[in-house]
Structures are given as structure tokens and as C-alpha cells.
CSV table of C-alpha atoms and ligand atoms in Angstrom, one decimal:
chain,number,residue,atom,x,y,z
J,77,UNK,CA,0.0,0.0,0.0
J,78,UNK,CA,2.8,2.0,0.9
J,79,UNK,CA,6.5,2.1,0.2
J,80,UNK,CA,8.6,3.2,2.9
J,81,UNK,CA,11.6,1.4,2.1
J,82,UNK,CA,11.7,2.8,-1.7
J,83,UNK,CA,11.6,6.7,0.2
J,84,UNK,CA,14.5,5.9,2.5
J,85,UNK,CA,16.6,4.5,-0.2
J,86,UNK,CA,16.4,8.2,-1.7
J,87,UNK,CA,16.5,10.1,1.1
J,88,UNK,CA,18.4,8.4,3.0
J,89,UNK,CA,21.7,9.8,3.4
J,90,UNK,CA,19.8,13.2,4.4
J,91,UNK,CA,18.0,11.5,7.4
J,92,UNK,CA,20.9,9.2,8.2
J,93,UNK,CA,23.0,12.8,8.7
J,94,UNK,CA,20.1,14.2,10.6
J,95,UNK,CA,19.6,11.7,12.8
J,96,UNK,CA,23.2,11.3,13.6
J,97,UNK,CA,23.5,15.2,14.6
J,98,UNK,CA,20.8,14.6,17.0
J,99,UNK,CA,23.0,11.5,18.7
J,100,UNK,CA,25.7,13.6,18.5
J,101,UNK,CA,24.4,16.5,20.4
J,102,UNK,CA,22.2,14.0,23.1
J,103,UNK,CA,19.4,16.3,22.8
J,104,UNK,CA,16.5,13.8,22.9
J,105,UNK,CA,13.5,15.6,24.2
J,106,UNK,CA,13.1,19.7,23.2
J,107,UNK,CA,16.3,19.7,20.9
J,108,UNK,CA,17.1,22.7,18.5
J,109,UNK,CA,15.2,20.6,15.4
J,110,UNK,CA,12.1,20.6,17.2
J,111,UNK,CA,11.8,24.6,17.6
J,112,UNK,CA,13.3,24.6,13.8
J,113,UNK,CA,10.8,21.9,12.6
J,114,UNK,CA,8.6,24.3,14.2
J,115,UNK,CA,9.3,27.4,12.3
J,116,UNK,CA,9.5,25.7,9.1
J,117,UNK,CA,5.7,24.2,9.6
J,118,UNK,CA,5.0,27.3,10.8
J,119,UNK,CA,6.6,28.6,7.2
J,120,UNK,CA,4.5,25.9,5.1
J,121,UNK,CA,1.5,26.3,6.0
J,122,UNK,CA,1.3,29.9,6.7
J,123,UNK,CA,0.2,29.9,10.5
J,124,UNK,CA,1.2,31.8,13.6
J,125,UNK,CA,1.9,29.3,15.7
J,126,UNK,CA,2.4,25.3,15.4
J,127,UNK,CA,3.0,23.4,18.9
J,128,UNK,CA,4.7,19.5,18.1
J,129,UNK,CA,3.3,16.9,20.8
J,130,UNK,CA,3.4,13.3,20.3
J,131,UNK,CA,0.8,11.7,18.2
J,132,UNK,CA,-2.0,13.1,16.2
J,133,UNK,CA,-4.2,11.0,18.7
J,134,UNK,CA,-2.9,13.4,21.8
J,135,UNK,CA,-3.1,16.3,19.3
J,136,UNK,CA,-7.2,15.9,19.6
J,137,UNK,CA,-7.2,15.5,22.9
J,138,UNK,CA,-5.2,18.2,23.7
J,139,UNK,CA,-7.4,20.5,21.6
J,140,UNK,CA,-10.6,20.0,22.9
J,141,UNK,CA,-8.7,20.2,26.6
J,142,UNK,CA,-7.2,23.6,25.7
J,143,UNK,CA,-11.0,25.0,24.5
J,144,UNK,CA,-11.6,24.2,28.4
J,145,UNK,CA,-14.9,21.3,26.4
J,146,UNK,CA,-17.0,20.2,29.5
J,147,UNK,CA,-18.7,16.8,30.3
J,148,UNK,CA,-21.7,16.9,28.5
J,149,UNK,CA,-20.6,19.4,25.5
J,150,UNK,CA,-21.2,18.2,22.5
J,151,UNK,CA,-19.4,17.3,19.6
J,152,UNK,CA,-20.2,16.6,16.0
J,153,UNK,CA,-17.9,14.4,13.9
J,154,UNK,CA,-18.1,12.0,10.9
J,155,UNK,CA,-19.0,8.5,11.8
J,156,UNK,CA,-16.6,7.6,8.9
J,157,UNK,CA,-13.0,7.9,10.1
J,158,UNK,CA,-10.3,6.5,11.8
J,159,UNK,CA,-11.3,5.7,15.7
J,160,UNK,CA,-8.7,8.3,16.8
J,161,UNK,CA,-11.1,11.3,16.1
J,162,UNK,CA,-13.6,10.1,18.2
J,163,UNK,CA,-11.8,8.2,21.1
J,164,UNK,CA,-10.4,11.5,22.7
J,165,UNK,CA,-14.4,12.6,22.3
J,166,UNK,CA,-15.3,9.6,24.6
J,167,UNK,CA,-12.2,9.6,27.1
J,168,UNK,CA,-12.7,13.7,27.9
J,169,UNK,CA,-16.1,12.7,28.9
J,170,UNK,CA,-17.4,15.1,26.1
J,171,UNK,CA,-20.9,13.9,24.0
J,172,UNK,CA,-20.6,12.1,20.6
J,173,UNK,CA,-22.8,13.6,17.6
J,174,UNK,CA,-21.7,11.4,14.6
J,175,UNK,CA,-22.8,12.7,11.2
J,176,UNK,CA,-23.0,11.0,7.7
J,177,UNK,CA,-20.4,11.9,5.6
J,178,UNK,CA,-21.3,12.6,1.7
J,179,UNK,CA,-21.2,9.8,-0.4
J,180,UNK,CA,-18.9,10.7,-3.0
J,181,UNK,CA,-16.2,12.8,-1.5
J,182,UNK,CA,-16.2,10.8,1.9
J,183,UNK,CA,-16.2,13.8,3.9
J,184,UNK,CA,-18.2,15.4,6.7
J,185,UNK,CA,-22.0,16.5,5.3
J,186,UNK,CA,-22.3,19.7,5.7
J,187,UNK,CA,-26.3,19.1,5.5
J,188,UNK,CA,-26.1,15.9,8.1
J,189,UNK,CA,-23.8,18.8,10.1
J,190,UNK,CA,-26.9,21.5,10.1
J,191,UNK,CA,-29.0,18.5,11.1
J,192,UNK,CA,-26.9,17.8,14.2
J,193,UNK,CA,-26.4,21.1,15.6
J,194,UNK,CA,-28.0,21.6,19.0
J,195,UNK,CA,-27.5,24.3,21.6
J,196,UNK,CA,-25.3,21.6,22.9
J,197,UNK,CA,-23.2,21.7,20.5
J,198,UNK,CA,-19.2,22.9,21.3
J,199,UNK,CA,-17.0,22.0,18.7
J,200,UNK,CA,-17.1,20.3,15.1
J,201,UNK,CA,-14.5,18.3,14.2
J,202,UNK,CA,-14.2,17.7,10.3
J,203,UNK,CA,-11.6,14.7,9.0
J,204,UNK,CA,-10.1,16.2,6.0
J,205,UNK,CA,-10.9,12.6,4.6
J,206,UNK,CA,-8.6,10.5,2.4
J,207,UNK,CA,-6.0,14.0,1.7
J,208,UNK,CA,-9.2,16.2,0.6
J,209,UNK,CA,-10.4,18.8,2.4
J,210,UNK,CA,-14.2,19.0,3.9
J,211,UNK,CA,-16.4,22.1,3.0
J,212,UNK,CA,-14.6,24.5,4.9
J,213,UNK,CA,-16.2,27.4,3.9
J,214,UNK,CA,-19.9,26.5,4.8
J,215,UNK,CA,-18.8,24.8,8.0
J,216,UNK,CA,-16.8,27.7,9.1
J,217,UNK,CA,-20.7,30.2,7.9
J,218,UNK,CA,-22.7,27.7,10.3
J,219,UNK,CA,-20.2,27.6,13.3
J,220,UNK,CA,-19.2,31.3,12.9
J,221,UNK,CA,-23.8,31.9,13.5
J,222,UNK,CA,-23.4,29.8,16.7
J,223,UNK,CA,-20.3,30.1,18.2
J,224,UNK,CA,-18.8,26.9,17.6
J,225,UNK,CA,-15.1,25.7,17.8
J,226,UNK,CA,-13.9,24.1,14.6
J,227,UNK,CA,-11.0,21.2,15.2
J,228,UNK,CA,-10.0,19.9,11.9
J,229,UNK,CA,-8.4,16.5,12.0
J,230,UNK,CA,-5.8,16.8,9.3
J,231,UNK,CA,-3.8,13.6,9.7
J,232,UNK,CA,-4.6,12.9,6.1
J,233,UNK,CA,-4.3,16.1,4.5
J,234,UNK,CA,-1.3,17.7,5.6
J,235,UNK,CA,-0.1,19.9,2.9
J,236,UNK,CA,-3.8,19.7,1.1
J,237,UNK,CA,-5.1,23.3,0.1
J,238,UNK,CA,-9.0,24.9,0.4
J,239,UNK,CA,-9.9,27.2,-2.2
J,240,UNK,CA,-12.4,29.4,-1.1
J,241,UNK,CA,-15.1,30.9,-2.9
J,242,UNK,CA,-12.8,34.3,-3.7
J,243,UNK,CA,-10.1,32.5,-4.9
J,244,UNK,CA,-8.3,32.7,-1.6
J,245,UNK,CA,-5.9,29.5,-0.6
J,246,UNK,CA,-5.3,28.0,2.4
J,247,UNK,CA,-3.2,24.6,3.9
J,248,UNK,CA,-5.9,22.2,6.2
J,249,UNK,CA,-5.5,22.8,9.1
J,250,UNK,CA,-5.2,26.5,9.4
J,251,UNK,CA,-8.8,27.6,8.7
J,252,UNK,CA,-10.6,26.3,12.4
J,253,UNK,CA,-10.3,26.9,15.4
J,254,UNK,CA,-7.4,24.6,16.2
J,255,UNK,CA,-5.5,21.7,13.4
J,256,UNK,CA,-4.7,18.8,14.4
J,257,UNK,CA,-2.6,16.4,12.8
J,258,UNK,CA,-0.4,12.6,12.6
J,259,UNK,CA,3.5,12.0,11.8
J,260,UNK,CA,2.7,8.4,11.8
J,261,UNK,CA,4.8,6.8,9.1
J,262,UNK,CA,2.6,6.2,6.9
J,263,UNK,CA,0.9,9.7,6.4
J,264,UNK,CA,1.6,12.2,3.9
J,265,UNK,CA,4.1,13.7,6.1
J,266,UNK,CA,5.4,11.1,8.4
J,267,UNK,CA,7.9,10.4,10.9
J,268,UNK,CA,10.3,6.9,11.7
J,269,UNK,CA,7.6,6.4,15.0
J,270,UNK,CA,4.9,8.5,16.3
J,271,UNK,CA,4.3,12.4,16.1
J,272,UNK,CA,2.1,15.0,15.7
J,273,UNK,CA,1.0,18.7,15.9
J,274,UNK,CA,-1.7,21.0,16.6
J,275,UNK,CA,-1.9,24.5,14.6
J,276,UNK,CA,-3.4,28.1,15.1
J,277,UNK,CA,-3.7,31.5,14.9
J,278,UNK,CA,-4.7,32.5,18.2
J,279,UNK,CA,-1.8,33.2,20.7
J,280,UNK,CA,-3.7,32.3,23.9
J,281,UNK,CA,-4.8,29.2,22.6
J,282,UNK,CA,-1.3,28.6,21.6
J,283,UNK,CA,-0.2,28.9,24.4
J,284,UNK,CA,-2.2,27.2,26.5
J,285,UNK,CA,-1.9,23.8,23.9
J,286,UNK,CA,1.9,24.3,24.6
J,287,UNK,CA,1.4,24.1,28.2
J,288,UNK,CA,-0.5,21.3,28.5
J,289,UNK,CA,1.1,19.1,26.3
J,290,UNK,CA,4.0,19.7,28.4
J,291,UNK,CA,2.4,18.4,31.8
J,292,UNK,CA,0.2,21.7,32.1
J,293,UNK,CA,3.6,23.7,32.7
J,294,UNK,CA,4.6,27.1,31.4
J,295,UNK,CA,7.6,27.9,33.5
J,296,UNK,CA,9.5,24.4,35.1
J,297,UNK,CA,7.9,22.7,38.0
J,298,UNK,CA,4.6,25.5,38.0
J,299,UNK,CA,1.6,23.8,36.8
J,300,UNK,CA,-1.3,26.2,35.5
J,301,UNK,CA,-3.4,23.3,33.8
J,302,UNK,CA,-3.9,20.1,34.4
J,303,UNK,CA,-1.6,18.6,31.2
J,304,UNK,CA,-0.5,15.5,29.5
J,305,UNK,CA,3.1,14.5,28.2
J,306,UNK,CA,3.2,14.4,24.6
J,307,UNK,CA,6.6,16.1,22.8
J,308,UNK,CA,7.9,15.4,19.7
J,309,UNK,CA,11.5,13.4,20.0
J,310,UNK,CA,14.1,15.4,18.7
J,311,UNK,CA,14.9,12.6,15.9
J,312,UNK,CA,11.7,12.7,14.8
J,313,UNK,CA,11.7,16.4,14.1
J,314,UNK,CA,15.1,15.8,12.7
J,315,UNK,CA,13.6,13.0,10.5
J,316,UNK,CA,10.8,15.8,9.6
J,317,UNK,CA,13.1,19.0,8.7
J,318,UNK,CA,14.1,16.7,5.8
J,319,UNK,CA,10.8,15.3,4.7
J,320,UNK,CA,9.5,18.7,5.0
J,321,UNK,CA,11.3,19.6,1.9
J,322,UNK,CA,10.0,17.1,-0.3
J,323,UNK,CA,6.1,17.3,0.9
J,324,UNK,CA,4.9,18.7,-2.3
J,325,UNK,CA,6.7,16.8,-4.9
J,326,UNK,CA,5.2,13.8,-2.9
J,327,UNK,CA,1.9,14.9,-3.1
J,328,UNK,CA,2.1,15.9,-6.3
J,329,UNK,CA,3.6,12.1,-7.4
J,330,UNK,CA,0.5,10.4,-5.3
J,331,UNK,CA,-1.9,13.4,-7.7
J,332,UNK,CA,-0.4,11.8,-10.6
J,333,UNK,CA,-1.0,7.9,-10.2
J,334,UNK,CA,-4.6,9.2,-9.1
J,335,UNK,CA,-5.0,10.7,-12.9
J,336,UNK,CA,-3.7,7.4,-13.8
J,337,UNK,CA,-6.2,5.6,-12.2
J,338,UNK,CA,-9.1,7.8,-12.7
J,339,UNK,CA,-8.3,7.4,-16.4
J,340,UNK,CA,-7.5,3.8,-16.3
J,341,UNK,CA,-10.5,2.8,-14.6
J,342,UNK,CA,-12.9,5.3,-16.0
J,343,UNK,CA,-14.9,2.8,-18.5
J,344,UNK,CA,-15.9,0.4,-15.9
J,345,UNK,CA,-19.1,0.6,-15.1
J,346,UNK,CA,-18.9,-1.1,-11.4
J,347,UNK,CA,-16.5,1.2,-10.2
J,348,UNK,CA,-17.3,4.5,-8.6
J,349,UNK,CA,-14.5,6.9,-8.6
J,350,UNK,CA,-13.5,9.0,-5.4
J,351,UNK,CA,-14.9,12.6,-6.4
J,352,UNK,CA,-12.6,15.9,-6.3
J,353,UNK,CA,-14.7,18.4,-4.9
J,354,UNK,CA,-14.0,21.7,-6.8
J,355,UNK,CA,-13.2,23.7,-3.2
J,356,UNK,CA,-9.7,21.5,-2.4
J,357,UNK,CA,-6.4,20.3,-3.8
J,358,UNK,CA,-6.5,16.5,-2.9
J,359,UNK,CA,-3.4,14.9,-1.9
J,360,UNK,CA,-4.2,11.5,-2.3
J,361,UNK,CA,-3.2,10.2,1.0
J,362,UNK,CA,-5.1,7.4,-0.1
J,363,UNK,CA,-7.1,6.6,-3.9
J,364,UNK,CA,-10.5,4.9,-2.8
J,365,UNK,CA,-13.1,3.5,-4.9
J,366,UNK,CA,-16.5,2.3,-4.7
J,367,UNK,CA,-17.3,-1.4,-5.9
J,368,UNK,CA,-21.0,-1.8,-6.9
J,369,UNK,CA,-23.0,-4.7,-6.8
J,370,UNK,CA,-22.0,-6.3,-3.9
J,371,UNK,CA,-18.6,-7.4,-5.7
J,372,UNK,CA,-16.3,-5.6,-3.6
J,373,UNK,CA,-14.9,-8.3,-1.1
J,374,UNK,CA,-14.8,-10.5,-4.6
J,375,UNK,CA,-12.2,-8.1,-6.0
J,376,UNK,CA,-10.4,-7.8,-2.7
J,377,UNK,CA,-9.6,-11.7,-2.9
J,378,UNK,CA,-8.7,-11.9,-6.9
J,379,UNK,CA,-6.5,-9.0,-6.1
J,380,UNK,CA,-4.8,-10.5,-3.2
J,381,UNK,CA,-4.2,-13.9,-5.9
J,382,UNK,CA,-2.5,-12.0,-8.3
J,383,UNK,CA,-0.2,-10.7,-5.3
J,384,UNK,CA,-2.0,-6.7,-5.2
J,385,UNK,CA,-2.3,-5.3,-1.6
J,386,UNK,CA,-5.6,-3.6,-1.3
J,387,UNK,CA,-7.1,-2.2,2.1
J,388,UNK,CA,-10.7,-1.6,3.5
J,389,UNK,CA,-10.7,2.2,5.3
J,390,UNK,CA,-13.1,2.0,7.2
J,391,UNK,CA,-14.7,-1.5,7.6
J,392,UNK,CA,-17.1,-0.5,10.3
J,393,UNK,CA,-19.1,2.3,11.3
J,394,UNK,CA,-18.3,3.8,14.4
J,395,UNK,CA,-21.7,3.5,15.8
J,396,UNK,CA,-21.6,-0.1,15.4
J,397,UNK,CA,-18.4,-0.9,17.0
J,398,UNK,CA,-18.6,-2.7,20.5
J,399,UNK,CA,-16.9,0.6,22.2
J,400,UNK,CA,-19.4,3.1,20.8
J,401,UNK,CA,-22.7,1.1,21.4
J,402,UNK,CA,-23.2,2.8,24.3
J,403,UNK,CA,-24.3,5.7,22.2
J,404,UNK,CA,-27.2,3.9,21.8
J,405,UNK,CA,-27.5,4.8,17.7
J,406,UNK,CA,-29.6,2.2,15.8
J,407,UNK,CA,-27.6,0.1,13.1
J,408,UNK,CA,-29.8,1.5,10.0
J,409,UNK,CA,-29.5,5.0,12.0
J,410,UNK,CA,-26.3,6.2,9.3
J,411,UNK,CA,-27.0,4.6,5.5
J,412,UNK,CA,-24.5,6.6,4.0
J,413,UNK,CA,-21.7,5.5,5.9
J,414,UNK,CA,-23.0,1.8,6.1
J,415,UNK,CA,-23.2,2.0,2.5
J,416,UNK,CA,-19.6,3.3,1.8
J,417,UNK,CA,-18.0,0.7,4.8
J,418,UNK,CA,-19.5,-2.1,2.4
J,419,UNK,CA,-18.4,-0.6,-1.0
J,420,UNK,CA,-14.8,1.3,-0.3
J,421,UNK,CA,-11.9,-0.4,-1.5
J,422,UNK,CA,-8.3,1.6,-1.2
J,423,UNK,CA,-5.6,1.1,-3.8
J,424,UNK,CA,-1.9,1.4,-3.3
J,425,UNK,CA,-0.9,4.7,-3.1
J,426,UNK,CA,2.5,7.1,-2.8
J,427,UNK,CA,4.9,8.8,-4.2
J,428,UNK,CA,7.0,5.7,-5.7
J,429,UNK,CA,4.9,3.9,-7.8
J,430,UNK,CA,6.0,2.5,-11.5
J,431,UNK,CA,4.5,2.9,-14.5
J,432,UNK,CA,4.5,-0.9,-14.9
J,433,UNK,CA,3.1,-1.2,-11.0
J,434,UNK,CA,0.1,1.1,-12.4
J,435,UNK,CA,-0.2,-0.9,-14.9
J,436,UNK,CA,-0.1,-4.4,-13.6
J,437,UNK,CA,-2.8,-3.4,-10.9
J,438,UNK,CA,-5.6,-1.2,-13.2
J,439,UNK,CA,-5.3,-4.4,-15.9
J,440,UNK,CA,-6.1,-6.8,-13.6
J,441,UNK,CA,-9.1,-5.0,-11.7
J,442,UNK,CA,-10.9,-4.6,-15.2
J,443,UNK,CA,-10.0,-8.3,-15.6
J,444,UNK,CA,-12.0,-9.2,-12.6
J,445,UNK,CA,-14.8,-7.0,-14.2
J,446,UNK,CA,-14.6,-8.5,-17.6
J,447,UNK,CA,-15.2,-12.1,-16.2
J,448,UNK,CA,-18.5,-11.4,-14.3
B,1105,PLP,C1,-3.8,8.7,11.7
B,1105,PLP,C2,-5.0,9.4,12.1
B,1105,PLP,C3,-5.1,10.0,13.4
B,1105,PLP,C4,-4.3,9.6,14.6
B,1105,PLP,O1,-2.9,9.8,14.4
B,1105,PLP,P1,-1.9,9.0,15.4
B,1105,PLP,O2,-0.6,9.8,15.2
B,1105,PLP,O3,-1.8,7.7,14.9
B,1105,PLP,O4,-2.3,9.1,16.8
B,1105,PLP,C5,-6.2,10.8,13.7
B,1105,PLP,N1,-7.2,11.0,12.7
B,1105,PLP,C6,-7.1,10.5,11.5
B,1105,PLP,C7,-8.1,10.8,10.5
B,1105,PLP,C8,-6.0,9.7,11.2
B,1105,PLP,O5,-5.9,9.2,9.9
């Protein structure tokens, strides 16, 4: 699905040289690479302030801490996304509103979103699903008319842009309240273990996301809010400054074996292809189709004979699973989501694929097709 190995063998001698430096200088925990890794997010995506902790899992959590969310507040997400958005939801005693996402897209409803609101209702979390951004602009126009906090969960889209209505650009991440996003190795921009970040504009917040991912503490051994410990090592930030530089020619590669797809699988008539919504770059952290006609887990299995990796994200709605049944949705209660956990199939996807890779795996999906 991924190949990790075929990165390090180009970048290699970069990361090898920045991870030595760090060995060198001992510096495990706040070295100089973090604060410069730092600055250069900072840089990229065009925010005031970017605060490294240690997994985009804490990087939730830690948001909806610093916006002081209560027990009982509630929170509207997607019920199709990884179990990461909507665990820190559960553990901070906050309420669970999950939403259909939009069947073609994958992302957040904005309509399921209007449905949900409630005077309950703290903070919306949108998944910039897949390496696409959600609707940003109407999300930001309904929580702007009731004072809602936006968190966008960006662990997929680092480096993805919104267009706006005017023309204006931004990077995910830096439209909400608060971005959050994942390091984790396999991401866009990813790390050689766990990382992650949070992102803003507003210094208070900023500052109060520093402290408590720092056990709460703003000057040594004074704790102001109850916090958490979750830094970024200085090798991974190392292992960042370098992958940094080479963000957009990735995500422009991954771009270019989705046109490949797209145009190789265009004539089939069983296959639904992921939509680009006209408001976002996509970065193609992954390229998911639909399978109609029930065929999907077929295709899985004739493309794991002819030795082609293929993945199920998501397999399950959240409402379903045996940790969010207390809830208490009904099974029928989300048919989008139902529908898409029973039809999505992911493709390999990043930056080093071969022509001949391409080719092999497109032939033999329209192969499966062609026999039924
Ligand atoms: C990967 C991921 C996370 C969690 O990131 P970790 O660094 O693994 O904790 C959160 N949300 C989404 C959508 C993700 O894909």
C-alpha cells in the first residue's frame, strides 16, 4: 500500500546525517530541530503558531482540553474515520454527535452537520478525509452563527489546500479553530515512530496547547493546567526538517497515479470513482473506490491472488463498533456511511509507484470485471 523502504533509499543519506546530529548533540527531548521543525511548519503552511506533541491521537485530545470542552458538551464528527477522532471525544467525557459523511467525496455532510447542531453543541470536528479537504467554507458560515469551535483533523491532508469561494488558498489545518494532525509513518508527512501537531492563529490558545502538552507547565515545575506528556523526540523532528522539503513533490507524485487511475478505470461501469470536490487540492493520501453490486470483497480476494495489496478504510461504522454502542445509535441510523463501509476499497498509493506497478494493478481490476 505503501513504500517506505523505496523513500529511505532516496532520502536516506539526508536523514541518516540528521539523525546522527541529534546523537551527536544527546538532545533527545526539546532539541534545537524541534523549535526549527517548528518554524518551518510554521513557514509551510502559513500559520502563527504550530505546537509539536506526540501523536495526532494526543493532538485531539489536547485541543478539545485547551477549549476548556466540559462533560456533556457536545461534539459533532463524521462516523466515517479513523477511531482516533472520536476516542479523545469519549475519554474527555465530552458527548458524541456522529454525522454521515457525503457519499462521493467521503467527507463530513455539511447538511447531516446543520441537522446535528444543537445548543449543545461545542465543537465540530471535520476529517479532512482520504487527503481532501471537507467544505470548509460552509462549515466555518454555520459555526461562525453559533459560536462553535472548529478542530480539523488533518492527519490525512497535511499539505492539502482549500480554495475558497474568492479565490483565496489555504493549507488544512489553518482555517478552524485549532489543526490537528499525525507523523505516523505512513501519512503524507510522516515520521520513523509517532508524532504529531496542533496549529493556530490565536496566541492564547497557543499557548495554552503548549502548556499542557507539556504536563500543564509554562515555566518548570509551576503547573497552571492540568496537562499531559506528549513532545515530539528530537529525531523525529530531525527525521521531519528533511521530509518537509519534499512534501509537495510527494503529493504531487500520489496526484499523478490518481489521474492514472481515474483514467484507467474510467470505462468500468462497477467502479465509482473518489470525487474531487471543486473547493480543495487533494493529496491522495489514499485513492479509494467504490465497488458496486456487492462485488467488492470479490475483488479484494482476486487481487490478493495476483499478489496486489488492497485495504478496507473504514470496515465498520463507528456507531456499530462494540466501544461506541453505548451511544445507543440504531444500526440503520447512518445509511451513507454503512453503505460506503461495504463498497470502499483503497488502492496502493504514494509517491514511488512505477508505470509498470500502475499498470499491472488497473489491468487486472478490469480483468475481474470483464469475467462477471
Ligand atoms: C492517523 C490518524 C489519526 C491519529 O494519528 P496518530 O498519530 O496515529 O495518533 C487521527 N485522525 C485521523 C483521521 C487519522 O488518519
Amino acid at each position: 500500500m505503501v513504500d517506505l523502504k523505496a523513500q529511505y533509499e532516496k532520502l536516506g543519506s539526508e536523514i541518516d546525517a540528521a539523525i546522527k546530529n541529534v546523537l551527536n548533540s544527546t538532545a533527545f527531548i526539546k532539541g534545537p530541530e524541534v523549535g526549527l521543525f517548528e518554524k518551518e511548519l510554521q513557514k509551510y503552511l502559513g500559520v502563527n503558531y504550530v505546537i509539536p506533541c506526540g501523536n495526532g491521537t494526543d493532538a485531539l485530545q489536547i485541543s478539545m482540553m485547551a477549549l476548556g470542552l466540559k462533560p456533556g458538551d457536545e461534539v459533532i464528527t463524521t462516523n466515517f474515520t479513523f477511531i482516533a477522532t472520536v476516542e479523545v471525544v469519549a475519554l474527555l467525557g465530552l458527548k458524541l454527535v456522529l454525522v454521515d459523511p457525503d457519499p462521493f467525496t467521503y467527507n463530513i455532510s455539511l447538511e447531516e452537520i446543520k441537522k446535528a447542531i444543537s445548543p449543545r453543541t461545542r465543537a465540530i470536528v471535520p476529517v479532512h478525509l482520504f487527503g481532501q479537504c471537507a467544505d470548509m467554507e460552509g462549515i466555518m458560515k454555520i459555526t461562525g452563527e453559533h459560536g462553535i469551535y472548529v478542530i480539523e483533523d488533518t492527519a490525512q491532508a497535511t499539505g492539502a489546500e482549500y480554495i475558497f469561494s474568492d479565490g483565496n488558498r489555504k493549507k488544512a489545518g489553518t482555517i478552524g479553530t485549532i489543526g490537528t494532525t499525525s507523523f505516523f509513518p505512513s501519512k503524507n508527512l510522516g515520521c520513523y515512530g509517532d508524532g504529531g501537531a496542533l496549529f493556530t492563529n490565536d496566541e492564547m490558545l497557543a499557548k495554552k496547547m503548549r502548556s499542557i502538552a507539556n504536563h500543564g507547565m509554562k515555566i518548570k515545575y509551576h503547573h497552571d493546567d492540568i496537562g499531559v506528556n506528549s513532545r515530539l523526540d528530537t529525531i523525529q523532528a530531525a527525521v521531519l526538517n528533511v521530509k518537509l522539503k519534499y512534501l509537495d513533490r510527494f503529493n504531487s507524485a500520489r496526484k499523478a497515479v490518481a489521474d492514472f487511475y481515474d483514467e484507467a478505470l474510467a470505462g468500468c461501469n462497477s467502479i465509482i470513482l473518489p470525487e474531487r470536490s471543486g473547493f480543495s487540492s487533494h493529496i491522495f493520501h489514499q485513492y479509494t473506490i467504490r465497488i458496486k453490486n456487492g462485488l467488492r470483497d470479490e475483488l479484494k480476494k482476486y487481487l490478493e491472488s495476483v499478489k496486489i495489496p488492497s485495504m478496507i478504510y473504514y470496515p465498520e461504522p463507528l456507531h456499530v463498533q462494540n466501544a461506541f454502542r453505548y451511544l445507543g445509535y440504531a444500526d440503520n441510523d447512518f445509511p451513507v456511511t454503512s453503505m460506503l463501509c461495504n463498497e470502499v476499497l483503497s488502492l496502493p498509493m504514494h509517491p514511488d509507484m512505477e508505470q509498470e506497478q500502475l499498470d499491472y494493478i488497473t489491468l487486472n481490476i478490469l480483468k475481474f470485471f470483464e469475467k462477471q
